[in-house]
C-alpha cells in the first residue's frame, strides 16, 4: 500500500530544515563573522543557545507527533494477518 505524505510530515520537514539553517547560520555568525561585524561581541549572540534549543524542540515535537500520527493512521499495516 502507498502511504502518501500528509501535512504533518511536510511541517516536520520544514521545521527540521529551518532548525538546521538557523543553527548553521548562528554558528557561522558567532564564530566566523562576529569579529568582522562587531567590535565587541554583540549581546544578541548570547541568545543563540536558547534559540537553538527552541527550534530543535519544535522540530523534535513535530517529528514525534507526525510519526505517531502516521503509525496510528496506518496501524492496520503493522498488524499480522490471521
CSV table of N, CA, C and O in Angstrom, one decimal:
chain,number,residue,atom,x,y,z
A,1,UNK,N,0.8,-1.2,0.0
A,1,UNK,CA,0.0,0.0,0.0
A,1,UNK,C,0.9,1.2,0.0
A,1,UNK,O,1.9,1.3,0.6
A,2,UNK,N,0.4,2.2,-0.7
A,2,UNK,CA,1.1,3.5,-0.8
A,2,UNK,C,0.7,4.4,0.4
A,2,UNK,O,-0.4,4.5,0.7
A,3,UNK,N,1.7,5.0,1.1
A,3,UNK,CA,1.4,5.9,2.2
A,3,UNK,C,1.9,7.3,1.7
A,3,UNK,O,3.1,7.6,1.6
A,4,UNK,N,0.9,8.1,1.5
A,4,UNK,CA,1.1,9.5,1.0
A,4,UNK,C,1.6,10.4,2.1
A,4,UNK,O,1.2,10.2,3.3
A,5,UNK,N,2.4,11.4,1.8
A,5,UNK,CA,2.9,12.3,2.7
A,5,UNK,C,1.7,13.3,3.1
A,5,UNK,O,1.0,13.8,2.2
A,6,UNK,N,1.5,13.4,4.4
A,6,UNK,CA,0.5,14.3,4.9
A,6,UNK,C,1.1,15.7,5.3
A,6,UNK,O,2.3,15.9,5.2
A,7,UNK,N,0.2,16.6,5.7
A,7,UNK,CA,0.6,17.9,6.1
A,7,UNK,C,1.6,17.9,7.3
A,7,UNK,O,2.5,18.7,7.4
A,8,UNK,N,1.3,16.9,8.2
A,8,UNK,CA,2.2,16.8,9.4
A,8,UNK,C,3.6,16.5,9.0
A,8,UNK,O,4.6,17.1,9.6
A,9,UNK,N,3.8,15.6,8.1
A,9,UNK,CA,5.1,15.2,7.6
A,9,UNK,C,5.8,16.4,6.9
A,9,UNK,O,7.0,16.6,7.0
A,10,UNK,N,5.0,17.2,6.2
A,10,UNK,CA,5.6,18.3,5.5
A,10,UNK,C,6.0,19.4,6.5
A,10,UNK,O,7.1,20.0,6.3
A,11,UNK,N,5.2,19.6,7.5
A,11,UNK,CA,5.5,20.6,8.5
A,11,UNK,C,6.8,20.2,9.3
A,11,UNK,O,7.6,21.0,9.6
A,12,UNK,N,6.9,18.9,9.5
A,12,UNK,CA,8.0,18.4,10.2
A,12,UNK,C,9.3,18.6,9.4
A,12,UNK,O,10.3,19.1,9.9
A,13,UNK,N,9.2,18.4,8.1
A,13,UNK,CA,10.4,18.6,7.3
A,13,UNK,C,10.8,20.0,7.2
A,13,UNK,O,12.0,20.4,7.3
A,14,UNK,N,9.8,20.9,7.1
A,14,UNK,CA,10.1,22.4,7.1
A,14,UNK,C,10.8,22.8,8.4
A,14,UNK,O,11.7,23.5,8.5
A,15,UNK,N,10.2,22.3,9.6
A,15,UNK,CA,10.8,22.6,10.9
A,15,UNK,C,12.2,22.1,11.0
A,15,UNK,O,13.1,22.8,11.6
A,16,UNK,N,12.5,20.9,10.5
A,16,UNK,CA,13.9,20.4,10.6
A,16,UNK,C,14.9,21.2,9.7
A,16,UNK,O,16.0,21.5,10.2
A,17,UNK,N,14.5,21.5,8.5
A,17,UNK,CA,15.3,22.3,7.6
A,17,UNK,C,15.5,23.7,8.2
A,17,UNK,O,16.7,24.2,8.2
A,18,UNK,N,14.5,24.3,8.7
A,18,UNK,CA,14.6,25.7,9.4
A,18,UNK,C,15.5,25.6,10.6
A,18,UNK,O,16.4,26.5,10.7
A,19,UNK,N,15.4,24.6,11.4
A,19,UNK,CA,16.2,24.5,12.6
A,19,UNK,C,17.7,24.3,12.2
A,19,UNK,O,18.6,25.0,12.7
A,20,UNK,N,18.0,23.5,11.2
A,20,UNK,CA,19.3,23.3,10.7
A,20,UNK,C,19.9,24.6,10.1
A,20,UNK,O,21.1,25.0,10.4
A,21,UNK,N,19.1,25.4,9.4
A,21,UNK,CA,19.6,26.6,8.8
A,21,UNK,C,19.9,27.7,9.9
A,21,UNK,O,20.9,28.4,9.8
A,22,UNK,N,19.0,27.8,10.9
A,22,UNK,CA,19.2,28.7,12.0
A,22,UNK,C,20.5,28.4,12.8
A,22,UNK,O,21.3,29.3,13.1
A,23,UNK,N,20.6,27.1,13.1
A,23,UNK,CA,21.8,26.7,13.8
A,23,UNK,C,23.1,26.9,13.0
A,23,UNK,O,24.1,27.5,13.6
A,24,UNK,N,23.1,26.6,11.8
A,24,UNK,CA,24.3,26.8,10.9
A,24,UNK,C,24.6,28.2,10.8
A,24,UNK,O,25.8,28.7,10.9
A,25,UNK,N,23.6,29.0,10.5
A,25,UNK,CA,23.8,30.5,10.3
A,25,UNK,C,24.3,31.1,11.7
A,25,UNK,O,25.2,32.0,11.7
A,26,UNK,N,23.7,30.7,12.8
A,26,UNK,CA,24.1,31.2,14.1
A,26,UNK,C,25.5,30.9,14.4
A,26,UNK,O,26.3,31.7,14.9
A,27,UNK,N,25.9,29.7,14.1
A,27,UNK,CA,27.3,29.3,14.4
A,27,UNK,C,28.3,30.0,13.5
A,27,UNK,O,29.3,30.4,14.0
A,28,UNK,N,27.9,30.2,12.3
A,28,UNK,CA,28.8,31.0,11.4
A,28,UNK,C,28.9,32.4,11.8
A,28,UNK,O,30.0,33.0,11.8
A,29,UNK,N,27.8,33.0,12.3
A,29,UNK,CA,27.8,34.4,12.8
A,29,UNK,C,28.6,34.5,14.0
A,29,UNK,O,29.4,35.4,14.2
A,30,UNK,N,28.4,33.5,14.9
A,30,UNK,CA,29.1,33.6,16.2
A,30,UNK,C,30.6,33.4,16.1
A,30,UNK,O,31.4,34.0,16.7
A,31,UNK,N,31.0,32.5,15.2
A,31,UNK,CA,32.4,32.1,15.2
A,31,UNK,C,33.2,32.7,14.0
A,31,UNK,O,34.4,33.0,14.1
A,32,UNK,N,32.5,32.9,12.9
A,32,UNK,CA,33.2,33.4,11.7
A,32,UNK,C,33.1,34.9,11.4
A,32,UNK,O,34.0,35.6,11.1
A,33,UNK,N,31.8,35.4,11.6
A,33,UNK,CA,31.6,36.7,11.1
A,33,UNK,C,31.6,37.8,12.3
A,33,UNK,O,31.6,39.0,12.0
A,34,UNK,N,31.5,37.3,13.5
A,34,UNK,CA,31.3,38.2,14.6
A,34,UNK,C,32.5,39.2,14.7
A,34,UNK,O,32.3,40.4,15.0
A,35,UNK,N,33.7,38.8,14.5
A,35,UNK,CA,34.8,39.7,14.6
A,35,UNK,C,34.8,40.8,13.5
A,35,UNK,O,35.2,41.9,13.7
A,36,UNK,N,34.2,40.5,12.4
A,36,UNK,CA,34.1,41.5,11.3
A,36,UNK,C,32.9,42.4,11.5
A,36,UNK,O,32.9,43.6,11.1
A,37,UNK,N,31.8,41.9,12.1
A,37,UNK,CA,30.6,42.7,12.2
A,37,UNK,C,30.5,43.5,13.5
A,37,UNK,O,29.9,44.6,13.5
A,38,UNK,N,31.2,43.1,14.5
A,38,UNK,CA,31.0,43.7,15.8
A,38,UNK,C,32.4,44.0,16.5
A,38,UNK,O,33.2,43.1,16.5
A,39,UNK,N,32.6,45.2,17.0
A,39,UNK,CA,33.8,45.5,17.7
A,39,UNK,C,33.9,44.7,18.9
A,39,UNK,O,34.9,44.1,19.3
A,40,UNK,N,32.8,44.6,19.6
A,40,UNK,CA,32.7,43.7,20.8
A,40,UNK,C,31.6,42.7,20.5
A,40,UNK,O,30.7,43.0,19.6
A,41,UNK,N,31.6,41.6,21.1
A,41,UNK,CA,30.6,40.6,20.8
A,41,UNK,C,29.2,41.1,21.2
A,41,UNK,O,29.0,41.6,22.3
A,42,UNK,N,28.4,41.1,20.2
A,42,UNK,CA,27.0,41.6,20.5
A,42,UNK,C,26.3,40.8,21.4
A,42,UNK,O,26.4,39.6,21.5
A,43,UNK,N,25.4,41.4,22.3
A,43,UNK,CA,24.6,40.7,23.2
A,43,UNK,C,23.6,39.8,22.5
A,43,UNK,O,23.2,38.8,23.1
A,44,UNK,N,23.3,40.1,21.3
A,44,UNK,CA,22.3,39.3,20.6
A,44,UNK,C,22.8,37.9,20.4
A,44,UNK,O,22.0,36.9,20.4
A,45,UNK,N,24.1,37.7,20.3
A,45,UNK,CA,24.7,36.4,20.2
A,45,UNK,C,24.5,35.5,21.4
A,45,UNK,O,24.6,34.3,21.4
A,46,UNK,N,24.2,36.2,22.5
A,46,UNK,CA,24.0,35.4,23.8
A,46,UNK,C,22.7,34.6,23.8
A,46,UNK,O,22.6,33.7,24.6
A,47,UNK,N,21.8,35.0,22.9
A,47,UNK,CA,20.6,34.3,22.8
A,47,UNK,C,20.6,33.0,22.0
A,47,UNK,O,19.7,32.3,21.9
A,48,UNK,N,21.7,32.8,21.3
A,48,UNK,CA,21.8,31.7,20.3
A,48,UNK,C,21.6,30.3,21.0
A,48,UNK,O,20.8,29.5,20.4
A,49,UNK,N,22.1,30.0,22.1
A,49,UNK,CA,21.8,28.7,22.7
A,49,UNK,C,20.3,28.5,23.0
A,49,UNK,O,19.8,27.4,22.7
A,50,UNK,N,19.7,29.5,23.5
A,50,UNK,CA,18.2,29.4,23.7
A,50,UNK,C,17.5,29.2,22.4
A,50,UNK,O,16.5,28.4,22.3
A,51,UNK,N,17.9,30.0,21.4
A,51,UNK,CA,17.2,29.9,20.1
A,51,UNK,C,17.4,28.5,19.5
A,51,UNK,O,16.5,27.9,19.0
A,52,UNK,N,18.6,28.0,19.6
A,52,UNK,CA,18.9,26.6,19.1
A,52,UNK,C,18.0,25.6,19.8
A,52,UNK,O,17.5,24.7,19.2
A,53,UNK,N,17.9,25.7,21.1
A,53,UNK,CA,17.1,24.8,21.9
A,53,UNK,C,15.6,24.9,21.5
A,53,UNK,O,15.0,23.8,21.2
A,54,UNK,N,15.1,26.1,21.3
A,54,UNK,CA,13.7,26.2,20.9
A,54,UNK,C,13.4,25.6,19.5
A,54,UNK,O,12.5,24.9,19.3
A,55,UNK,N,14.2,26.0,18.5
A,55,UNK,CA,14.0,25.4,17.2
A,55,UNK,C,14.2,23.9,17.1
A,55,UNK,O,13.5,23.2,16.4
A,56,UNK,N,15.1,23.4,17.9
A,56,UNK,CA,15.3,22.0,18.0
A,56,UNK,C,14.1,21.3,18.6
A,56,UNK,O,13.6,20.2,18.1
A,57,UNK,N,13.6,21.8,19.7
A,57,UNK,CA,12.5,21.2,20.4
A,57,UNK,C,11.2,21.3,19.5
A,57,UNK,O,10.4,20.3,19.5
A,58,UNK,N,11.0,22.4,18.7
A,58,UNK,CA,9.9,22.4,17.8
A,58,UNK,C,10.0,21.3,16.8
A,58,UNK,O,9.0,20.6,16.5
A,59,UNK,N,11.2,21.1,16.2
A,59,UNK,CA,11.4,20.1,15.2
A,59,UNK,C,11.2,18.7,15.8
A,59,UNK,O,10.6,17.8,15.2
A,60,UNK,N,11.7,18.5,17.0
A,60,UNK,CA,11.5,17.2,17.7
A,60,UNK,C,10.0,16.9,18.0
A,60,UNK,O,9.5,15.8,17.7
A,61,UNK,N,9.3,17.9,18.5
A,61,UNK,CA,7.9,17.8,18.8
A,61,UNK,C,7.1,17.5,17.5
A,61,UNK,O,6.3,16.5,17.5
A,62,UNK,N,7.4,18.2,16.4
A,62,UNK,CA,6.7,17.9,15.2
A,62,UNK,C,7.1,16.5,14.6
A,62,UNK,O,6.2,15.8,14.0
A,63,UNK,N,8.3,16.1,14.8
A,63,UNK,CA,8.8,14.8,14.3
A,63,UNK,C,8.1,13.7,15.0
A,63,UNK,O,7.5,12.7,14.4
A,64,UNK,N,8.0,13.8,16.4
A,64,UNK,CA,7.4,12.7,17.2
A,64,UNK,C,5.9,12.7,16.9
A,64,UNK,O,5.3,11.6,16.7
A,65,UNK,N,5.3,13.9,16.9
A,65,UNK,CA,3.8,14.0,16.6
A,65,UNK,C,3.5,13.4,15.2
A,65,UNK,O,2.5,12.6,15.1
A,66,UNK,N,4.2,13.8,14.2
A,66,UNK,CA,4.0,13.3,12.9
A,66,UNK,C,4.2,11.8,12.8
A,66,UNK,O,3.4,11.1,12.2
A,67,UNK,N,5.2,11.3,13.4
A,67,UNK,CA,5.5,9.9,13.4
A,67,UNK,C,4.4,9.1,14.1
A,67,UNK,O,4.0,8.1,13.6
A,68,UNK,N,4.0,9.6,15.2
A,68,UNK,CA,2.9,8.9,16.0
A,68,UNK,C,1.6,8.9,15.2
A,68,UNK,O,0.9,7.9,15.1
A,69,UNK,N,1.3,10.0,14.5
A,69,UNK,CA,0.1,10.1,13.7
A,69,UNK,C,0.2,9.1,12.5
A,69,UNK,O,-0.8,8.4,12.3
A,70,UNK,N,1.3,9.0,11.9
A,70,UNK,CA,1.5,8.1,10.7
A,70,UNK,C,1.3,6.6,11.2
A,70,UNK,O,0.7,5.8,10.6
A,71,UNK,N,1.9,6.3,12.4
A,71,UNK,CA,1.8,5.0,12.9
A,71,UNK,C,0.3,4.7,13.3
A,71,UNK,O,-0.2,3.6,13.0
A,72,UNK,N,-0.3,5.6,13.9
A,72,UNK,CA,-1.7,5.4,14.3
A,72,UNK,C,-2.6,5.3,13.0
A,72,UNK,O,-3.5,4.4,12.9
A,73,UNK,N,-2.4,6.2,12.0
A,73,UNK,CA,-3.2,6.1,10.8
A,73,UNK,C,-3.0,4.9,10.0
A,73,UNK,O,-4.0,4.4,9.4
A,74,UNK,N,-1.9,4.3,10.1
A,74,UNK,CA,-1.6,3.1,9.2
A,74,UNK,C,-1.2,1.9,10.1
A,74,UNK,O,-0.5,1.0,9.7
A,75,UNK,N,-1.8,1.8,11.3
A,75,UNK,CA,-1.5,0.7,12.2
A,75,UNK,C,-2.0,-0.6,11.7
A,75,UNK,O,-1.5,-1.6,12.0
A,76,UNK,N,-3.0,-0.6,10.8
A,76,UNK,CA,-3.5,-1.8,10.2
A,76,UNK,C,-2.4,-2.5,9.4
A,76,UNK,O,-2.5,-3.7,9.2
A,77,UNK,N,-1.5,-1.7,8.9
A,77,UNK,CA,-0.4,-2.3,8.1
A,77,UNK,C,0.6,-3.1,8.9
A,77,UNK,O,1.3,-3.9,8.4
A,78,UNK,N,0.6,-2.7,10.2
A,78,UNK,CA,1.5,-3.4,11.1
A,78,UNK,C,1.0,-4.7,11.8
A,78,UNK,O,1.7,-5.5,12.3
A,79,UNK,N,-0.4,-4.8,11.7
A,79,UNK,CA,-1.0,-5.9,12.3
A,79,UNK,C,-0.7,-7.2,11.4
A,79,UNK,O,-0.7,-7.1,10.2
A,80,UNK,N,-0.5,-8.3,12.1
A,80,UNK,CA,-0.3,-9.5,11.4
A,80,UNK,C,-1.6,-10.2,10.9
A,80,UNK,O,-2.6,-10.1,11.7
A,81,UNK,N,-1.7,-10.7,9.8
A,81,UNK,CA,-2.9,-11.3,9.3
A,81,UNK,C,-3.0,-12.7,10.0
A,81,UNK,O,-2.0,-13.4,10.2
A,82,UNK,N,-4.3,-13.1,10.3
A,82,UNK,CA,-4.5,-14.4,10.9
A,82,UNK,C,-4.9,-15.4,10.0
A,82,UNK,O,-5.4,-15.3,9.0
